[in-house]
Structure formats: structure tokens, C-alpha cells
Short mmCIF file of N, CA and C in Angstrom, two decimals:
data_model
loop_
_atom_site.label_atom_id
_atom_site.label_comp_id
_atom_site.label_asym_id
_atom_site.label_seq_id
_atom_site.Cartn_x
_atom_site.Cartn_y
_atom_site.Cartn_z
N UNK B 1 -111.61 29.36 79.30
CA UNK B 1 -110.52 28.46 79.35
C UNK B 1 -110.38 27.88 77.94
N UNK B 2 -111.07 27.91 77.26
CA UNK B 2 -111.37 27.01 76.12
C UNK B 2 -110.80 28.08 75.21
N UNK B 3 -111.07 28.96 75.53
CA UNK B 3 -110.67 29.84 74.95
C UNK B 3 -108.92 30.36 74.96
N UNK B 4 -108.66 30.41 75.93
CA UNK B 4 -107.42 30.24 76.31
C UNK B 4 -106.82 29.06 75.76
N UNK B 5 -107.26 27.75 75.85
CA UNK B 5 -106.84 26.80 75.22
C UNK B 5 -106.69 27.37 73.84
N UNK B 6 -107.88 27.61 73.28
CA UNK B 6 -107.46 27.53 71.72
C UNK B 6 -106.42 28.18 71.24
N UNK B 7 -106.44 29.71 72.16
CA UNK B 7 -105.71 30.66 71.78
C UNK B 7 -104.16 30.13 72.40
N UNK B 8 -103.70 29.10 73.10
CA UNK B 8 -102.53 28.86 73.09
C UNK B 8 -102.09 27.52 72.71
N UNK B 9 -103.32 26.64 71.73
CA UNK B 9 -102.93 25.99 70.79
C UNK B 9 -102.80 26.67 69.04
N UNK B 10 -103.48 27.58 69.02
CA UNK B 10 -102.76 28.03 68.15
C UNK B 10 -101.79 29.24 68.09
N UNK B 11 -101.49 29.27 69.49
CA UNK B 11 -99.92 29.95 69.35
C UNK B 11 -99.06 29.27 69.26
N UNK B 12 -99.40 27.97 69.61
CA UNK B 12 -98.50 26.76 69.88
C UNK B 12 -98.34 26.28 68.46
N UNK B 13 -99.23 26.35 67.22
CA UNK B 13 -98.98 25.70 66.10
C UNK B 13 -98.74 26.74 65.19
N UNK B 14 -99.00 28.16 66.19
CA UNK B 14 -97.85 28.93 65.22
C UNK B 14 -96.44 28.72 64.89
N UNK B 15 -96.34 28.58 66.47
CA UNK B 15 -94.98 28.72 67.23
C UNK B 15 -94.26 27.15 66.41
N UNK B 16 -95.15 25.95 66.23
CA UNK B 16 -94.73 25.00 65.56
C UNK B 16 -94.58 25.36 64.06
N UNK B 17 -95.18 25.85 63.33
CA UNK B 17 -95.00 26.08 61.98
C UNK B 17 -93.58 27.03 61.81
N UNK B 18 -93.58 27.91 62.85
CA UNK B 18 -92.83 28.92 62.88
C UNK B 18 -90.96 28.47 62.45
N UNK B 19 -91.11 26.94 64.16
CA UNK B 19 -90.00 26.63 63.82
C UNK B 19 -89.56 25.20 62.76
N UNK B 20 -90.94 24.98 62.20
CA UNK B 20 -91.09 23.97 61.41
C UNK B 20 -89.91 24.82 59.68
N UNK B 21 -90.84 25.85 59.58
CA UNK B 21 -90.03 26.92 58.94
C UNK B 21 -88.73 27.34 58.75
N UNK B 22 -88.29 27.89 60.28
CA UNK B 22 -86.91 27.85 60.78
C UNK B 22 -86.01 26.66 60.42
N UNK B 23 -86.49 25.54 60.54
CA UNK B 23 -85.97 24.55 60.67
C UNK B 23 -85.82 24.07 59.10
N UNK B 24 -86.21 23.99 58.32
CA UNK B 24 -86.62 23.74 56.85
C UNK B 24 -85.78 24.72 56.13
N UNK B 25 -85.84 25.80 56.36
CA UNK B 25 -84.68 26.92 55.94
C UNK B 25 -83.19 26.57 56.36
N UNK B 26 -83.34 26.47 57.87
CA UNK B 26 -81.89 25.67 58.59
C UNK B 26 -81.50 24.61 57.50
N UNK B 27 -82.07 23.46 57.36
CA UNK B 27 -81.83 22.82 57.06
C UNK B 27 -81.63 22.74 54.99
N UNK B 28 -82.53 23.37 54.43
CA UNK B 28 -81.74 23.95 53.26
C UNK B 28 -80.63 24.56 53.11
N UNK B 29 -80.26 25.63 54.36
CA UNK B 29 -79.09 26.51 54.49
C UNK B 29 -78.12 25.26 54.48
N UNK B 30 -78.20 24.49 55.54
CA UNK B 30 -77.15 23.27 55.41
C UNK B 30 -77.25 22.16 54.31
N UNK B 31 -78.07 21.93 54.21
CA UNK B 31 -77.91 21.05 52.39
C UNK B 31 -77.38 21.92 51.20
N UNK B 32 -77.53 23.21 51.47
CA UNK B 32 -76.51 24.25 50.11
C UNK B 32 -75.47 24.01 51.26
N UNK B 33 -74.70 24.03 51.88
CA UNK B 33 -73.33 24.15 52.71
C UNK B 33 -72.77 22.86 52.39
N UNK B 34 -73.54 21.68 52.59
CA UNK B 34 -73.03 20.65 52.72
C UNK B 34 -73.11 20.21 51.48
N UNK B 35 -73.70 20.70 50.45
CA UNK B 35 -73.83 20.69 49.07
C UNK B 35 -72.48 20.68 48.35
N UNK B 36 -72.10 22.27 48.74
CA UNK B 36 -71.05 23.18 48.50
C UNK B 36 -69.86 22.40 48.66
N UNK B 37 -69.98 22.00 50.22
CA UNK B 37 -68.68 21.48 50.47
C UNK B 37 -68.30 20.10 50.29
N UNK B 38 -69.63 19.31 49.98
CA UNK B 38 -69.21 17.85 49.01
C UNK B 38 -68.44 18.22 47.73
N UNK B 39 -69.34 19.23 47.04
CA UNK B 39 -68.91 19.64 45.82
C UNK B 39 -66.97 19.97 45.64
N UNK B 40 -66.85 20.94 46.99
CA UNK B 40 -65.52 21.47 47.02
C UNK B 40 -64.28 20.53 47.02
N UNK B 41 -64.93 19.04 48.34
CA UNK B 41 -64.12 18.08 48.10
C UNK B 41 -64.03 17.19 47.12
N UNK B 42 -65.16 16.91 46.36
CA UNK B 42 -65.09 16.35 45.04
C UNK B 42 -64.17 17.33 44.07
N UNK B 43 -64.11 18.27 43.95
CA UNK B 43 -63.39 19.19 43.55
C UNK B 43 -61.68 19.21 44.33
N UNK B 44 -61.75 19.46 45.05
CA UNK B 44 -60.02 19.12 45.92
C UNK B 44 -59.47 17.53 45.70
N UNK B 45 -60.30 16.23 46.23
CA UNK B 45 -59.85 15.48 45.48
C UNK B 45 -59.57 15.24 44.39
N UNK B 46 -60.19 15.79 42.68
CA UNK B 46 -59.78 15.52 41.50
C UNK B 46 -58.77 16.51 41.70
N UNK B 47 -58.47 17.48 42.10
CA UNK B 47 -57.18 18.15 41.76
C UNK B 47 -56.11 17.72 43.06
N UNK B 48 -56.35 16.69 43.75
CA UNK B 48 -55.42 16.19 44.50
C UNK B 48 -54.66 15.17 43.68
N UNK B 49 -56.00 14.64 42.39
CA UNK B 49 -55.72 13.17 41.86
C UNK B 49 -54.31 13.66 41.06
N UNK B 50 -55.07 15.26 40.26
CA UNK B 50 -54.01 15.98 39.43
C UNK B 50 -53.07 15.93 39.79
N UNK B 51 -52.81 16.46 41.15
CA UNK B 51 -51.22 16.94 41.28
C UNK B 51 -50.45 15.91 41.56
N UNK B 52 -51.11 14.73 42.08
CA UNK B 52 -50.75 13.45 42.64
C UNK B 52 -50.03 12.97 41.48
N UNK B 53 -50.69 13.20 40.34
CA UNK B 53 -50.64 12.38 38.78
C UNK B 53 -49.35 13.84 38.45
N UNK B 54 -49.98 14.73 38.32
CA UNK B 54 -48.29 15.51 38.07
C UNK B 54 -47.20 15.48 38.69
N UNK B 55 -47.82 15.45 39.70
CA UNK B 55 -46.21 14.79 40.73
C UNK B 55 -45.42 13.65 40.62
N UNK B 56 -46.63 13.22 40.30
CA UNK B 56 -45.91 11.44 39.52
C UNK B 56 -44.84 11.51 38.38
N UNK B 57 -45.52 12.40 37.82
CA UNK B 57 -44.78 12.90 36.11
C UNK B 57 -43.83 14.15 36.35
N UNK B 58 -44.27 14.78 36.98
CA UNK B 58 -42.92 15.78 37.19
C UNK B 58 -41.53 14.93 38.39
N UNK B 59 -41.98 13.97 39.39
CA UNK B 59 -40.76 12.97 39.64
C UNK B 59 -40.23 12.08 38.65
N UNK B 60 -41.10 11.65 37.78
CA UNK B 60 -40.34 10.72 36.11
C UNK B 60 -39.61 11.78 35.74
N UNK B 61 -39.87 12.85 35.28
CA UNK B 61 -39.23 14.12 34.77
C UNK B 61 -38.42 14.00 35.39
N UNK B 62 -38.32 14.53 36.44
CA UNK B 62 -37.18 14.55 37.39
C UNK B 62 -35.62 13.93 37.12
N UNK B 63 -36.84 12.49 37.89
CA UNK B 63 -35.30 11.33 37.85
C UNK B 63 -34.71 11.15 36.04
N UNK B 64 -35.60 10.95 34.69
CA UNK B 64 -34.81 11.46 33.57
C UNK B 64 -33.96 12.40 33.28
N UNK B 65 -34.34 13.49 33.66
CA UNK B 65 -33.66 14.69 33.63
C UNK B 65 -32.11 14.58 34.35
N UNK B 66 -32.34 13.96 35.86
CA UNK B 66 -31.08 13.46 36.42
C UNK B 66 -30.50 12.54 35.32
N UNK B 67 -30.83 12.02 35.31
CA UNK B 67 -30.37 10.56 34.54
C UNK B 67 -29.43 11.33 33.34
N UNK B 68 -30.28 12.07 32.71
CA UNK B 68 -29.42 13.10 31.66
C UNK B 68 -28.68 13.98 32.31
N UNK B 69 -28.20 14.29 33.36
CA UNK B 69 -27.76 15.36 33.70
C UNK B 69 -26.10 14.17 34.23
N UNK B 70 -26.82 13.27 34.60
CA UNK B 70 -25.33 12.59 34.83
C UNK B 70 -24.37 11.97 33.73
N UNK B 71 -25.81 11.78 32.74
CA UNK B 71 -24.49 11.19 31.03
C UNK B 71 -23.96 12.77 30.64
N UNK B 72 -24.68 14.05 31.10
CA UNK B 72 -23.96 15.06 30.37
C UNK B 72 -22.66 15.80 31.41
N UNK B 73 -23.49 15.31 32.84
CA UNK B 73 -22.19 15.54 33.74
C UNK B 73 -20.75 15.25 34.00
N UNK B 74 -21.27 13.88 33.83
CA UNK B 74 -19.57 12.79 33.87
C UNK B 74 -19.14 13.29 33.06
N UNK B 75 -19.54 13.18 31.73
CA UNK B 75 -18.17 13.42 30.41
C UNK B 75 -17.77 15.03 30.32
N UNK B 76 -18.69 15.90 30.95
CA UNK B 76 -18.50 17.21 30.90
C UNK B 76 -17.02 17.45 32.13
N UNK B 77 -17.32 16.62 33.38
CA UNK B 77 -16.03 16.94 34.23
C UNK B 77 -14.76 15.88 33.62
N UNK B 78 -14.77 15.13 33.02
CA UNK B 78 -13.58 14.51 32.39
C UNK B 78 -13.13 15.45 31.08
N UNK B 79 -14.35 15.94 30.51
CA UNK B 79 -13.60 16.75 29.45
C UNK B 79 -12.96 18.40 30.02
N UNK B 80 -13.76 18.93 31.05
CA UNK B 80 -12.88 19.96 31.99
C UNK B 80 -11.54 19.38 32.40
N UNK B 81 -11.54 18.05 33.06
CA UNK B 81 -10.24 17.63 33.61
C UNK B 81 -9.14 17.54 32.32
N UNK B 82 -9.41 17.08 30.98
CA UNK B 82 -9.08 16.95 30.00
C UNK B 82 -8.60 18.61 29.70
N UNK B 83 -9.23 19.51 29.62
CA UNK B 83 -9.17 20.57 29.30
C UNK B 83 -8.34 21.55 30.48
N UNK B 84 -8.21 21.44 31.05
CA UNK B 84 -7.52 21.65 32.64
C UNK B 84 -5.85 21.13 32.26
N UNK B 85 -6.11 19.86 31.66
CA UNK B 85 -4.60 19.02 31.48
C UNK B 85 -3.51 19.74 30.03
N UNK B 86 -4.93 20.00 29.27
CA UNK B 86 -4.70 20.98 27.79
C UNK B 86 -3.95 22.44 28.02
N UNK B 87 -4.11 22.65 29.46
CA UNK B 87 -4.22 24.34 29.67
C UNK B 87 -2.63 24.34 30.37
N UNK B 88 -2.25 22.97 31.27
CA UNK B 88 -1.14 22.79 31.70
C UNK B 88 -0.40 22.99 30.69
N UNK B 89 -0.78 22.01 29.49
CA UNK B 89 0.21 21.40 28.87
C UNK B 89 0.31 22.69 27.15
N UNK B 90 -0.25 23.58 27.73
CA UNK B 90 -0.21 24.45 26.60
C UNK B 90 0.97 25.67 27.79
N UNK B 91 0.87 26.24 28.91
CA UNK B 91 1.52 26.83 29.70
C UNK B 91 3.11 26.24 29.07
N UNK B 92 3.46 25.07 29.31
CA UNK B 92 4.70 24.02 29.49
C UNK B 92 4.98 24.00 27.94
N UNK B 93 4.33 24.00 27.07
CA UNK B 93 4.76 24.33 25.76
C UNK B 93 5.09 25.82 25.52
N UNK B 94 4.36 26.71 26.16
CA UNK B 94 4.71 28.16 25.64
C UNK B 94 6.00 28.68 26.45
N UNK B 95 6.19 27.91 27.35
CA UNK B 95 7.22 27.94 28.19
C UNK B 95 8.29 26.95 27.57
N UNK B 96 9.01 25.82 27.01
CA UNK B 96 9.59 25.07 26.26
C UNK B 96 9.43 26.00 25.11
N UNK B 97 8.37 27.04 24.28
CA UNK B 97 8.51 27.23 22.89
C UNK B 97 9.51 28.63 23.56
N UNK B 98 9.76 29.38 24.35
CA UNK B 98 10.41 30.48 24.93
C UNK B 98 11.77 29.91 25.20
N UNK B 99 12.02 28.55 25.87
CA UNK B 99 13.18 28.27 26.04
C UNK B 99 13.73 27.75 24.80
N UNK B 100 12.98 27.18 23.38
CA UNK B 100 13.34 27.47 22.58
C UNK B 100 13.81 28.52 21.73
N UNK B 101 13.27 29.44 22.16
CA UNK B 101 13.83 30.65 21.28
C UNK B 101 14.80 31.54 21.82
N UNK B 102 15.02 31.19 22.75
CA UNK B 102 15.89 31.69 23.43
C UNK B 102 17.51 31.18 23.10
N UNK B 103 17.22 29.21 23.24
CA UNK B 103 18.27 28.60 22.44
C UNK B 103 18.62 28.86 21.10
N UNK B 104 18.12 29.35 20.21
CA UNK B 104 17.66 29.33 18.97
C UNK B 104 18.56 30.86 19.37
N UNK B 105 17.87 31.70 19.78
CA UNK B 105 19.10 33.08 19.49
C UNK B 105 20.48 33.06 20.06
N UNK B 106 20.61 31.79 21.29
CA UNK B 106 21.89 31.67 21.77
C UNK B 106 22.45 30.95 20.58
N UNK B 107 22.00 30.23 19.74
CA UNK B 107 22.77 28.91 19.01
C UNK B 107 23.14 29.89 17.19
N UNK B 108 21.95 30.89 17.02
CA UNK B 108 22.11 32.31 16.16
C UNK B 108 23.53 32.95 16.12
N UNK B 109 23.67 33.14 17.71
CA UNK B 109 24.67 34.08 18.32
C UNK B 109 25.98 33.02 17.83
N UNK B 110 26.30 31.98 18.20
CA UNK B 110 26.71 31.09 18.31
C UNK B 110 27.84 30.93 16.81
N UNK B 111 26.55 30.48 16.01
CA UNK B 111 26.93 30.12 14.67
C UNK B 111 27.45 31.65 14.12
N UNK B 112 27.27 32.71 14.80
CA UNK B 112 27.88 34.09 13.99
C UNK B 112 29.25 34.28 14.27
N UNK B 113 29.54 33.71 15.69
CA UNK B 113 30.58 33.51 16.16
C UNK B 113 31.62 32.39 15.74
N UNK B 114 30.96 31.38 15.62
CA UNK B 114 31.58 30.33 14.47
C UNK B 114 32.32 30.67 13.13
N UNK B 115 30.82 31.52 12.11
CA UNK B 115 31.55 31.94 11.16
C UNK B 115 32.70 32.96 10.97
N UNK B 116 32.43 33.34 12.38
CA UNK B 116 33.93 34.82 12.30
C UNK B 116 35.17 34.03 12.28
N UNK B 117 35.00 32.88 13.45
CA UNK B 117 35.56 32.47 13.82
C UNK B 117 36.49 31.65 12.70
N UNK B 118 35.87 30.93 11.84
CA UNK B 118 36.21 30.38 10.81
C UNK B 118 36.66 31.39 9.72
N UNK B 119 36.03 32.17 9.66
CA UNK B 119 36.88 33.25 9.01
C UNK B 119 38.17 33.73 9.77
N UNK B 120 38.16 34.09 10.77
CA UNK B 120 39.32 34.27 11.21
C UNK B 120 40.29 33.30 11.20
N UNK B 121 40.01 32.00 10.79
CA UNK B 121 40.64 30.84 11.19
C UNK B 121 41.06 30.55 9.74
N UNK B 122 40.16 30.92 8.25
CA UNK B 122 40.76 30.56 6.88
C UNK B 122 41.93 32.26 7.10
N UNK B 123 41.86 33.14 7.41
CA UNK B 123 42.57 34.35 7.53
C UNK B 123 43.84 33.79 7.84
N UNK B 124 43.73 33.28 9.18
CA UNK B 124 44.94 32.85 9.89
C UNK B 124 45.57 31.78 8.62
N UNK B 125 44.99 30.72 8.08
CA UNK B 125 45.66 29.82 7.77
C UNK B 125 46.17 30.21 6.34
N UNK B 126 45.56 31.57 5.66
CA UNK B 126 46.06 31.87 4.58
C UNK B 126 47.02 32.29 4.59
N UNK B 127 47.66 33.00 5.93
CA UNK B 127 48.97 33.87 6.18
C UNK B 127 49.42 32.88 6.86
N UNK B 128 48.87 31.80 7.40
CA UNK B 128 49.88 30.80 7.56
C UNK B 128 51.15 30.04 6.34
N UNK B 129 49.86 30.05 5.59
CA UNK B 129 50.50 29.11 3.92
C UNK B 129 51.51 29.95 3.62
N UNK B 130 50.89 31.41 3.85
CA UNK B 130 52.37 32.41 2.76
C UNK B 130 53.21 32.57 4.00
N UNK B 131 53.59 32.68 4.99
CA UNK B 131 54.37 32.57 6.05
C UNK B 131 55.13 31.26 5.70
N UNK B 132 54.47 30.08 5.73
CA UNK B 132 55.07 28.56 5.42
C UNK B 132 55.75 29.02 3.61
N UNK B 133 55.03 28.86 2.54
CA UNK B 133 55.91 29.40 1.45
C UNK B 133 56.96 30.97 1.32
N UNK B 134 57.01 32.20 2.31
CA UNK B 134 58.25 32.83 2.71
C UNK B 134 58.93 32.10 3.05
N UNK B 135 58.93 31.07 4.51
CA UNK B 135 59.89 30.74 4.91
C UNK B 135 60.49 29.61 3.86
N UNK B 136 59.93 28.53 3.10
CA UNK B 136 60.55 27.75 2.55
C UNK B 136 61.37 28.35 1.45
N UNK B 137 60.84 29.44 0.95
CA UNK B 137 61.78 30.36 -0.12
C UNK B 137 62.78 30.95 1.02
N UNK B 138 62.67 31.16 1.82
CA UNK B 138 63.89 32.03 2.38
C UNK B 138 65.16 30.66 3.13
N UNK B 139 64.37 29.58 3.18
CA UNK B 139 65.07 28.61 3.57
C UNK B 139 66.19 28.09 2.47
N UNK B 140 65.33 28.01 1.54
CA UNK B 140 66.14 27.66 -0.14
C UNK B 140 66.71 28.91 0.01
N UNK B 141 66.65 29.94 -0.18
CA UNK B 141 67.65 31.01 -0.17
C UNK B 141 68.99 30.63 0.92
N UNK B 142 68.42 30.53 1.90
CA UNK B 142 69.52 30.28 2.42
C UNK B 142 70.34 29.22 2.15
N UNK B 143 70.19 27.80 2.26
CA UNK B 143 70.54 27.02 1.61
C UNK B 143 70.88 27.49 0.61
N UNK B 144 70.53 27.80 -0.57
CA UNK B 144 71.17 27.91 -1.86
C UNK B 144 72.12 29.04 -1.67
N UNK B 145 72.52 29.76 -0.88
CA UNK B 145 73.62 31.15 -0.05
C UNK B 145 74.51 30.28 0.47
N UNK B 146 74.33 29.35 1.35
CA UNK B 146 75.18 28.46 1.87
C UNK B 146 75.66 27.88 0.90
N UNK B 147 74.92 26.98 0.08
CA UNK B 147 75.63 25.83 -1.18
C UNK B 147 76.82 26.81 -1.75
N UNK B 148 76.39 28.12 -1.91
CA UNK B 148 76.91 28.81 -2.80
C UNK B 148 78.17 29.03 -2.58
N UNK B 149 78.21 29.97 -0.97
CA UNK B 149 78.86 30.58 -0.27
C UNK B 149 80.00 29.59 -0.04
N UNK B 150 79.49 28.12 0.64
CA UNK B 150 80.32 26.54 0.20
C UNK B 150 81.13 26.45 -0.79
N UNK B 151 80.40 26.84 -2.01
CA UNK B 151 81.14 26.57 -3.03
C UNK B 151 82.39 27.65 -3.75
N UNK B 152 82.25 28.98 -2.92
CA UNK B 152 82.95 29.97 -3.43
C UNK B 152 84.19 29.72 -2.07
N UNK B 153 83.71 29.14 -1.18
CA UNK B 153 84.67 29.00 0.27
C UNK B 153 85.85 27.71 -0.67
N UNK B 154 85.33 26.59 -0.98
CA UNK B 154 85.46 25.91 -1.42
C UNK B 154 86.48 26.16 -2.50
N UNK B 155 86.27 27.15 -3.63
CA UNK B 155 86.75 27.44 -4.70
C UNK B 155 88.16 28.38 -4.12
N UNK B 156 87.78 29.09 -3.31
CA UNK B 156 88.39 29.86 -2.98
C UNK B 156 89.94 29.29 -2.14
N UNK B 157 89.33 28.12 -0.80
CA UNK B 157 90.54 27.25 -0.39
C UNK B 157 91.38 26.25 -1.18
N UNK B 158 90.44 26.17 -2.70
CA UNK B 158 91.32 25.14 -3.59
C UNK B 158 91.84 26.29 -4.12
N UNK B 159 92.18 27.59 -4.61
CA UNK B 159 92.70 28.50 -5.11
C UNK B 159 94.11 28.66 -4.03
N UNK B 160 93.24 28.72 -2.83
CA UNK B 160 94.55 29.08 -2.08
C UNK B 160 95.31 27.99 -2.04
N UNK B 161 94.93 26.90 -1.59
CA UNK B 161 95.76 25.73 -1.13
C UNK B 161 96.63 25.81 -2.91
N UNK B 162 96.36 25.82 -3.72
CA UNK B 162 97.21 25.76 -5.07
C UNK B 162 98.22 26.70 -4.97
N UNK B 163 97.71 28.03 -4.44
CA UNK B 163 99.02 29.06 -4.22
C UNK B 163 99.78 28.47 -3.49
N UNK B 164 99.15 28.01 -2.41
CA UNK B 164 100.30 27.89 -1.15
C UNK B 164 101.47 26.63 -1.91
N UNK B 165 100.30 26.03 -2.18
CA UNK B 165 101.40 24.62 -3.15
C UNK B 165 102.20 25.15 -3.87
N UNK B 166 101.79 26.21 -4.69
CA UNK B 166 102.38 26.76 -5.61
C UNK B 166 103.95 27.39 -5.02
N UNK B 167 103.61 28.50 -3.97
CA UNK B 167 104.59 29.14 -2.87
C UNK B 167 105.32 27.99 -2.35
N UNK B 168 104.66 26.88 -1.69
CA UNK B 168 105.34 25.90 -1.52
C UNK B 168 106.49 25.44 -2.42
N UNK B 169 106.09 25.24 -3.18
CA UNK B 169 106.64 24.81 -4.45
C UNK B 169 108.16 25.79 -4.45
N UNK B 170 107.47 26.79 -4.96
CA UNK B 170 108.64 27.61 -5.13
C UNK B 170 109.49 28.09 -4.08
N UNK B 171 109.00 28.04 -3.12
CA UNK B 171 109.94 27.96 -1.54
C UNK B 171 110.93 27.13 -1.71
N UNK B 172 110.26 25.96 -1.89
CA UNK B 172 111.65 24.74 -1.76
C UNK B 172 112.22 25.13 -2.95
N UNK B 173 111.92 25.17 -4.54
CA UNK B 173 112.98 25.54 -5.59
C UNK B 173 113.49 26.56 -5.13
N UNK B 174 112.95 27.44 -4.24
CA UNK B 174 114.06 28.42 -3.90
C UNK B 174 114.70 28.42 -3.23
N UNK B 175 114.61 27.18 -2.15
CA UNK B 175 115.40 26.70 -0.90
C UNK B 175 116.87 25.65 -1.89
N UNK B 176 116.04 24.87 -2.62
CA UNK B 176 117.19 24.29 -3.44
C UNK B 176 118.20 24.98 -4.17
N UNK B 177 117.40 26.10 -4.69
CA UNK B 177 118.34 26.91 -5.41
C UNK B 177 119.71 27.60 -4.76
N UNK B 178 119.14 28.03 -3.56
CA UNK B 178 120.20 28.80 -2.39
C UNK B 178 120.73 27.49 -2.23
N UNK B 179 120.86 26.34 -2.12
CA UNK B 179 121.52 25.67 -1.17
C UNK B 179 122.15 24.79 -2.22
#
């Protein structure tokens, strides 16, 4: 029995060392694990702190960047609207510079027609003048045909009326004479 005893106290303090062992290994295995994974979260937190801290700075970024994006925005859509108004108002000029030139060849046309016109009009009035000086020479002609013609009618009824006086005359001396 004693024997038996011994022999299953020291199976028993095998069996204790055994898992004294087990257990000591276990438990290193978990102090490297739990080692590891303090380590990992000491590690995840500083790069939580990081991104926390870049995030911080990439939202400053951010909202600056907005901030610039609205002083370059506003004046950029007023100068489109500006430029938009430029694009009207260049259409409405090239359109006014067409209805100009258009006037411009009607008013061309115009003035060519003018000058004919005026030429035809010093034409007319030059054969007017010699039409007006024919007729005033042919007027004096006539007139001076008439004065004339007057004066030979004239010359001519004092010629006669003298005959007739004359015949007269001698009618009655010849009426006196017979009688």
C-alpha cells in the first residue's frame, strides 16, 4: 500500500509538475498575446491619436479650402454672368454692325442715285437756261418783227392814207374842175 501510495503520490506530483508546466507555458503563451495585444492597442490608439489629429487638419484644410473656393466662386459666377451679358451684347452688336452695313450700302446706293440724279437735274437745268435764253431771243425776235412789221404797217398806212389824201385831193380838184 505504501507502495502504491508512493507510487501515486508521485504520479500525482508528476501529474502536478506536469500541469504546473502546462500552466506556466499557458500562461506565458498569454502574457506574449496579451503582450502583443496591449502593444497593438497602444499602437491603434497613437494612430487613432494620428488620424484624429489629421482629421482635425485635413477638416481646417477643408473648411479653408471652402472658404477659398467661395471668394474664388462668387466672383467667378458674376464674372460668367458678366461674360454671358458680354456674349449677348457682342451677338446685338454684330447684329446692329450688319444692320449697319446694310444701311450703309442702302444709303451708298442712295447717294449714287442722288448724284445721277443731280446730274440729271444740272443737265435738265442747263437746257433749261438755253431753252429760257432761245426763247427770250426768239421773243425779242418776235417783238422786234412785230415793232418792225408795226412800223412798216405803220409807214405803209401813212403812205397810203397820203395817197388817198392825195386822190382825195385830186378827186375834189377834179370834181371842182368838172363842175
Amino acid at each position: 500500500v505504501m507502495e502504491l501510495e508512493k507510487k501515486n503520490e508521485i504520479e500525482i506530483n508528476e501529474i502536478k509538475e506536469k500541469n504546473r508546466e502546462e500552466l506556466h507555458q499557458i500562461r506565458e503563451t498569454n502574457n506574449d498575446k496579451i503582450n502583443k495585444n496591449l502593444d497593438m492597442i497602444t499602437a491603434m490608439k497613437k494612430e487613432r491619436q494620428e488620424l484624429t489629429m489629421r482629421d482635425r487638419h485635413d477638416r481646417k484644410a477643408l473648411n479653408e479650402l471652402r472658404t477659398k473656393n467661395n471668394e474664388i466662386v462668387i466672383p467667378l459666377k458674376s464674372k460668367k454672368e458678366g461674360l454671358q451679358q458680354l456674349e449677348v451684347d457682342i451677338i446685338a452688336t454684330k447684329t446692329q454692325k450688319q444692320d449697319l452695313d446694310a444701311l450703309k450700302r442702302e444709303l451708298a446706293s442712295a447717294q449714287k442715285e442722288l448724284e445721277k440724279i443731280e446730274w440729271d437735274h444740272e443737265v435738265l437745268f442747263q437746257q433749261l437756261e438755253e431753252l429760257k435764253k432761245d426763247r427770250d431771243e426768239w421773243k425779242k425776235k418776235y417783238r422786234d418783227s412785230i415793232y418792225s412789221r408795226q412800223q412798216k404797217t405803220n409807214f405803209e398806212n401813212l403812205i397810203l392814207e397820203r395817197k388817198l389824201s392825195k386822190l382825195s385831193m385830186d378827186g375834189e380838184t377834179a370834181t371842182a374842175m368838172i363842175a
